[in-house]
Amino acid sequence: MRAKWTEPGPVAEAFVRFVASVADSKFFLGRRLAEWSVGAPELESAVACAAVAQEELGHARVLYPLLADLPSPLTLGGLERGDERAEVFCPAFLTRNWETWPELVVGLVVTDTALTAALESATSSAHGELARRACRIVEEERFHAVFAWGRLRALARGAFRPAAEALLAERVGELLDWLPGATEGLGALKAAAVVDADGGQLRARFLEKVRGHLEAVGLRTPQAAGAG
């Protein structure tokens, strides 16, 4: 019996939207990080930004081939410059330049937390290639999380704390506004064993991770994330 994602219908369409949302977000996150690889406040952070940027762009390139030859009205290719197609599937704040260090740190922690939660839902996927790639990426994300949340902890101890808390509220709200479109049809993917969570469950997992990390670094949980 052919897998459901190889047939025209809701599973194939949801698969394309899910993978494109993760891959596009990683592509633009890598771009934003690369821009700060020469502007971070200390050498250690600059080197880490360059390393994380390279890995995020690599994750996007690993995921894009999964979109090839799928029977979906959304015919999407991978991004190399960011302007190859009119529509990109990522939060709007990723497509804008990040002008300050707190903006970089907050953007990284919010985006990376959401994307890791999404990929964790696919580590046991019935789609073998997605499962293999998701497992590899989730493993590499451990370093990214240590760097990102460590930098946020440093901001929480310094003069940037008020700016960080304001940005957290804004970015978490934007991410939650974007998430329903990115996870549209995820219930069909869950039923086909492509992922183990629907849109509501993925949102709850993201919020649980955010609240746990913020509690650990001593920052207030944004109101938008207060209820799972």
mmCIF file of C-alpha atoms in Angstrom:
data_model
loop_
_atom_site.group_PDB
_atom_site.id
_atom_site.type_symbol
_atom_site.label_atom_id
_atom_site.label_comp_id
_atom_site.label_asym_id
_atom_site.label_seq_id
_atom_site.Cartn_x
_atom_site.Cartn_y
_atom_site.Cartn_z
ATOM 1 C CA MET A 1 0.000 0.000 0.000
ATOM 2 C CA ARG A 2 1.343 3.407 -0.947
ATOM 3 C CA ALA A 3 2.061 5.902 1.825
ATOM 4 C CA LYS A 4 -0.592 8.595 2.190
ATOM 5 C CA TRP A 5 1.874 11.420 1.579
ATOM 6 C CA THR A 6 2.537 10.064 -1.927
ATOM 7 C CA GLU A 7 -1.132 10.498 -2.879
ATOM 8 C CA PRO A 8 -2.875 13.819 -3.654
ATOM 9 C CA GLY A 9 -4.840 14.966 -0.639
ATOM 10 C CA PRO A 10 -4.666 16.515 2.828
ATOM 11 C CA VAL A 11 -1.699 14.457 4.061
ATOM 12 C CA ALA A 12 0.569 15.468 1.181
ATOM 13 C CA GLU A 13 -0.507 19.112 1.452
ATOM 14 C CA ALA A 14 0.031 19.197 5.217
ATOM 15 C CA PHE A 15 3.421 17.497 4.807
ATOM 16 C CA VAL A 16 4.583 20.162 2.362
ATOM 17 C CA ARG A 17 3.398 23.000 4.620
ATOM 18 C CA PHE A 18 4.982 21.465 7.724
ATOM 19 C CA VAL A 19 8.389 20.778 6.154
ATOM 20 C CA ALA A 20 8.461 24.124 4.330
ATOM 21 C CA SER A 21 7.604 25.973 7.549
ATOM 22 C CA VAL A 22 10.456 24.337 9.451
ATOM 23 C CA ALA A 23 12.968 24.601 6.593
ATOM 24 C CA ASP A 24 12.163 28.218 5.666
ATOM 25 C CA SER A 25 12.327 29.257 9.323
ATOM 26 C CA LYS A 26 15.715 27.602 9.690
ATOM 27 C CA PHE A 27 16.958 29.240 6.490
ATOM 28 C CA PHE A 28 16.072 32.750 7.653
ATOM 29 C CA LEU A 29 17.246 32.072 11.216
ATOM 30 C CA GLY A 30 20.606 31.073 9.761
ATOM 31 C CA ARG A 31 20.722 34.285 7.753
ATOM 32 C CA ARG A 32 19.985 36.437 10.805
ATOM 33 C CA LEU A 33 22.630 34.640 12.874
ATOM 34 C CA ALA A 34 25.233 34.956 10.118
ATOM 35 C CA GLU A 35 24.706 38.725 10.078
ATOM 36 C CA TRP A 36 25.703 38.840 13.767
ATOM 37 C CA SER A 37 28.746 36.598 13.423
ATOM 38 C CA VAL A 38 30.857 39.762 13.110
ATOM 39 C CA GLY A 39 28.782 41.979 15.412
ATOM 40 C CA ALA A 40 28.267 40.018 18.619
ATOM 41 C CA PRO A 41 29.372 41.758 21.827
ATOM 42 C CA GLU A 42 32.194 39.278 22.495
ATOM 43 C CA LEU A 43 34.374 36.990 20.395
ATOM 44 C CA GLU A 44 32.947 33.786 21.915
ATOM 45 C CA SER A 45 29.402 34.765 20.932
ATOM 46 C CA ALA A 46 30.510 35.797 17.448
ATOM 47 C CA VAL A 47 32.134 32.413 16.859
ATOM 48 C CA ALA A 48 29.063 30.628 18.213
ATOM 49 C CA CYS A 49 26.765 32.690 15.976
ATOM 50 C CA ALA A 50 28.783 31.664 12.941
ATOM 51 C CA ALA A 51 28.689 27.990 13.939
ATOM 52 C CA VAL A 52 24.959 27.965 14.711
ATOM 53 C CA ALA A 53 24.204 29.879 11.510
ATOM 54 C CA GLN A 54 26.072 27.284 9.443
ATOM 55 C CA GLU A 55 24.175 24.443 11.096
ATOM 56 C CA GLU A 56 20.761 26.118 10.738
ATOM 57 C CA LEU A 57 21.362 26.703 7.023
ATOM 58 C CA GLY A 58 22.544 23.114 6.758
ATOM 59 C CA HIS A 59 19.352 21.886 8.424
ATOM 60 C CA ALA A 60 17.276 23.793 5.882
ATOM 61 C CA ARG A 61 19.220 22.253 2.996
ATOM 62 C CA VAL A 62 18.724 18.774 4.457
ATOM 63 C CA LEU A 63 14.957 19.285 4.754
ATOM 64 C CA TYR A 64 14.193 20.905 1.387
ATOM 65 C CA PRO A 65 14.746 17.724 -0.673
ATOM 66 C CA LEU A 66 11.800 16.151 1.189
ATOM 67 C CA LEU A 67 9.521 18.523 -0.756
ATOM 68 C CA ALA A 68 10.490 17.143 -4.153
ATOM 69 C CA ASP A 69 7.897 15.319 -6.255
ATOM 70 C CA LEU A 70 5.072 15.527 -3.707
ATOM 71 C CA PRO A 71 1.487 15.670 -5.066
ATOM 72 C CA SER A 72 0.511 19.021 -3.580
ATOM 73 C CA PRO A 73 -0.772 22.316 -5.025
ATOM 74 C CA LEU A 74 2.128 23.926 -3.124
ATOM 75 C CA THR A 75 5.078 23.393 -5.453
ATOM 76 C CA LEU A 76 8.039 24.621 -3.456
ATOM 77 C CA GLY A 77 11.766 24.568 -3.990
ATOM 78 C CA GLY A 78 14.474 25.245 -1.456
ATOM 79 C CA LEU A 79 15.825 28.699 -0.684
ATOM 80 C CA GLU A 80 19.394 29.739 -1.438
ATOM 81 C CA ARG A 81 19.141 33.538 -1.457
ATOM 82 C CA GLY A 82 15.721 33.973 0.132
ATOM 83 C CA ASP A 83 14.044 35.580 -2.882
ATOM 84 C CA GLU A 84 13.414 32.479 -5.017
ATOM 85 C CA ARG A 85 9.677 32.488 -4.342
ATOM 86 C CA ALA A 86 7.055 35.078 -3.485
ATOM 87 C CA GLU A 87 5.764 33.228 -0.407
ATOM 88 C CA VAL A 88 7.947 31.990 2.416
ATOM 89 C CA PHE A 89 6.697 29.922 5.328
ATOM 90 C CA CYS A 90 8.188 31.470 8.439
ATOM 91 C CA PRO A 91 7.330 34.103 11.070
ATOM 92 C CA ALA A 92 7.654 37.607 9.634
ATOM 93 C CA PHE A 93 10.212 38.662 12.263
ATOM 94 C CA LEU A 94 12.705 36.224 10.716
ATOM 95 C CA THR A 95 12.624 38.064 7.393
ATOM 96 C CA ARG A 96 13.596 41.411 8.961
ATOM 97 C CA ASN A 97 17.072 42.495 10.002
ATOM 98 C CA TRP A 98 17.734 42.172 13.735
ATOM 99 C CA GLU A 99 19.222 45.481 14.810
ATOM 100 C CA THR A 100 20.235 44.751 18.425
ATOM 101 C CA TRP A 101 21.870 41.925 20.340
ATOM 102 C CA PRO A 102 18.787 41.339 22.550
ATOM 103 C CA GLU A 103 16.725 41.026 19.366
ATOM 104 C CA LEU A 104 19.100 38.316 18.126
ATOM 105 C CA VAL A 105 19.080 36.410 21.408
ATOM 106 C CA VAL A 106 15.305 36.533 21.859
ATOM 107 C CA GLY A 107 14.635 35.692 18.220
ATOM 108 C CA LEU A 108 16.948 32.705 18.475
ATOM 109 C CA VAL A 109 15.500 31.264 21.687
ATOM 110 C CA VAL A 110 11.886 31.621 20.547
ATOM 111 C CA THR A 111 12.412 30.295 17.024
ATOM 112 C CA ASP A 112 14.765 27.461 17.941
ATOM 113 C CA THR A 113 12.478 26.284 20.741
ATOM 114 C CA ALA A 114 9.500 26.120 18.393
ATOM 115 C CA LEU A 115 11.403 24.369 15.593
ATOM 116 C CA THR A 116 12.922 21.815 17.948
ATOM 117 C CA ALA A 117 9.468 20.986 19.337
ATOM 118 C CA ALA A 118 8.225 20.526 15.764
ATOM 119 C CA LEU A 119 11.101 18.250 14.769
ATOM 120 C CA GLU A 120 10.872 16.218 17.968
ATOM 121 C CA SER A 121 7.338 15.335 16.900
ATOM 122 C CA ALA A 122 8.795 13.707 13.763
ATOM 123 C CA THR A 123 11.670 11.687 15.232
ATOM 124 C CA SER A 124 9.595 8.484 15.098
ATOM 125 C CA SER A 125 7.856 9.371 11.836
ATOM 126 C CA ALA A 126 6.500 6.732 9.478
ATOM 127 C CA HIS A 127 8.223 8.824 6.799
ATOM 128 C CA GLY A 128 11.667 7.282 7.204
ATOM 129 C CA GLU A 129 13.678 10.099 5.642
ATOM 130 C CA LEU A 130 11.925 12.728 7.749
ATOM 131 C CA ALA A 131 12.532 10.678 10.897
ATOM 132 C CA ARG A 132 16.252 10.251 10.156
ATOM 133 C CA ARG A 133 16.771 13.914 9.410
ATOM 134 C CA ALA A 134 14.686 15.055 12.379
ATOM 135 C CA CYS A 135 16.684 12.863 14.777
ATOM 136 C CA ARG A 136 19.982 14.258 13.517
ATOM 137 C CA ILE A 137 18.803 17.867 13.692
ATOM 138 C CA VAL A 138 17.313 17.514 17.193
ATOM 139 C CA GLU A 139 20.638 16.129 18.422
ATOM 140 C CA GLU A 140 22.513 19.124 16.989
ATOM 141 C CA GLU A 141 19.984 21.535 18.479
ATOM 142 C CA ARG A 142 21.203 20.718 21.985
ATOM 143 C CA PHE A 143 24.246 22.936 21.457
ATOM 144 C CA HIS A 144 22.080 25.694 20.000
ATOM 145 C CA ALA A 145 19.828 25.658 23.068
ATOM 146 C CA VAL A 146 22.772 25.860 25.470
ATOM 147 C CA PHE A 147 24.158 28.867 23.593
ATOM 148 C CA ALA A 148 20.812 30.643 23.133
ATOM 149 C CA TRP A 149 19.450 30.277 26.634
ATOM 150 C CA GLY A 150 22.859 31.011 28.124
ATOM 151 C CA ARG A 151 22.939 34.332 26.293
ATOM 152 C CA LEU A 152 19.405 35.083 27.474
ATOM 153 C CA ARG A 153 20.463 34.341 31.051
ATOM 154 C CA ALA A 154 23.279 36.881 30.643
ATOM 155 C CA LEU A 155 20.803 39.491 29.387
ATOM 156 C CA ALA A 156 18.534 38.798 32.369
ATOM 157 C CA ARG A 157 21.393 39.705 34.736
ATOM 158 C CA GLY A 158 22.238 42.977 33.030
ATOM 159 C CA ALA A 159 20.856 46.294 31.827
ATOM 160 C CA PHE A 160 19.209 44.627 28.835
ATOM 161 C CA ARG A 161 16.689 42.755 31.027
ATOM 162 C CA PRO A 162 13.718 45.117 30.370
ATOM 163 C CA ALA A 163 14.381 45.066 26.619
ATOM 164 C CA ALA A 164 14.663 41.279 26.663
ATOM 165 C CA GLU A 165 11.346 40.846 28.487
ATOM 166 C CA ALA A 166 9.568 43.234 26.126
ATOM 167 C CA LEU A 167 10.996 41.445 23.090
ATOM 168 C CA LEU A 168 10.053 38.048 24.518
ATOM 169 C CA ALA A 169 6.429 39.126 24.854
ATOM 170 C CA GLU A 170 6.428 40.429 21.285
ATOM 171 C CA ARG A 171 8.184 37.476 19.657
ATOM 172 C CA VAL A 172 6.269 34.773 21.524
ATOM 173 C CA GLY A 173 3.037 36.494 20.510
ATOM 174 C CA GLU A 174 4.139 36.658 16.867
ATOM 175 C CA LEU A 175 5.191 33.010 16.905
ATOM 176 C CA LEU A 176 1.849 31.935 18.355
ATOM 177 C CA ASP A 177 0.003 33.982 15.726
ATOM 178 C CA TRP A 178 2.013 32.252 12.985
ATOM 179 C CA LEU A 179 1.803 28.729 14.362
ATOM 180 C CA PRO A 180 -1.802 27.837 13.347
ATOM 181 C CA GLY A 181 -1.019 28.361 9.651
ATOM 182 C CA ALA A 182 2.263 26.453 9.899
ATOM 183 C CA THR A 183 0.532 23.501 11.581
ATOM 184 C CA GLU A 184 -2.573 23.529 9.397
ATOM 185 C CA GLY A 185 -3.539 19.945 8.629
ATOM 186 C CA LEU A 186 -1.172 18.540 11.247
ATOM 187 C CA GLY A 187 -3.986 16.351 12.501
ATOM 188 C CA ALA A 188 -3.905 14.527 9.159
ATOM 189 C CA LEU A 189 -0.146 14.031 9.531
ATOM 190 C CA LYS A 190 -0.636 12.677 13.032
ATOM 191 C CA ALA A 191 -3.280 10.244 11.798
ATOM 192 C CA ALA A 192 -0.829 9.069 9.117
ATOM 193 C CA ALA A 193 1.911 8.646 11.788
ATOM 194 C CA VAL A 194 4.109 11.290 10.119
ATOM 195 C CA VAL A 195 4.222 13.274 13.379
ATOM 196 C CA ASP A 196 3.007 12.485 16.892
ATOM 197 C CA ALA A 197 1.242 15.786 17.610
ATOM 198 C CA ASP A 198 -1.501 17.907 16.116
ATOM 199 C CA GLY A 199 -1.376 21.697 16.021
ATOM 200 C CA GLY A 200 -2.764 22.205 19.511
ATOM 201 C CA GLN A 201 -0.390 19.672 21.031
ATOM 202 C CA LEU A 202 2.597 21.209 19.281
ATOM 203 C CA ARG A 203 1.622 24.636 20.590
ATOM 204 C CA ALA A 204 1.357 23.241 24.127
ATOM 205 C CA ARG A 205 4.803 21.605 23.850
ATOM 206 C CA PHE A 206 6.358 24.855 22.660
ATOM 207 C CA LEU A 207 4.806 26.816 25.519
ATOM 208 C CA GLU A 208 5.889 24.236 28.082
ATOM 209 C CA LYS A 209 9.481 24.489 26.865
ATOM 210 C CA VAL A 210 9.399 28.295 26.887
ATOM 211 C CA ARG A 211 7.951 28.508 30.391
ATOM 212 C CA GLY A 212 10.483 26.018 31.749
ATOM 213 C CA HIS A 213 13.465 27.838 30.255
ATOM 214 C CA LEU A 214 12.253 31.275 31.349
ATOM 215 C CA GLU A 215 11.750 30.071 34.885
ATOM 216 C CA ALA A 216 15.306 28.726 34.859
ATOM 217 C CA VAL A 217 16.804 32.044 33.710
ATOM 218 C CA GLY A 218 14.599 34.139 35.999
ATOM 219 C CA LEU A 219 12.578 36.026 33.394
ATOM 220 C CA ARG A 220 8.845 36.636 33.414
ATOM 221 C CA THR A 221 6.715 34.433 31.204
ATOM 222 C CA PRO A 222 5.024 36.540 28.484
ATOM 223 C CA GLN A 223 1.276 36.841 28.970
ATOM 224 C CA ALA A 224 0.688 35.167 25.604
ATOM 225 C CA ALA A 225 2.499 32.070 26.884
ATOM 226 C CA GLY A 226 0.845 32.008 30.266
ATOM 227 C CA ALA A 227 -1.804 29.456 29.369
ATOM 228 C CA GLY A 228 -1.081 26.270 27.503
#
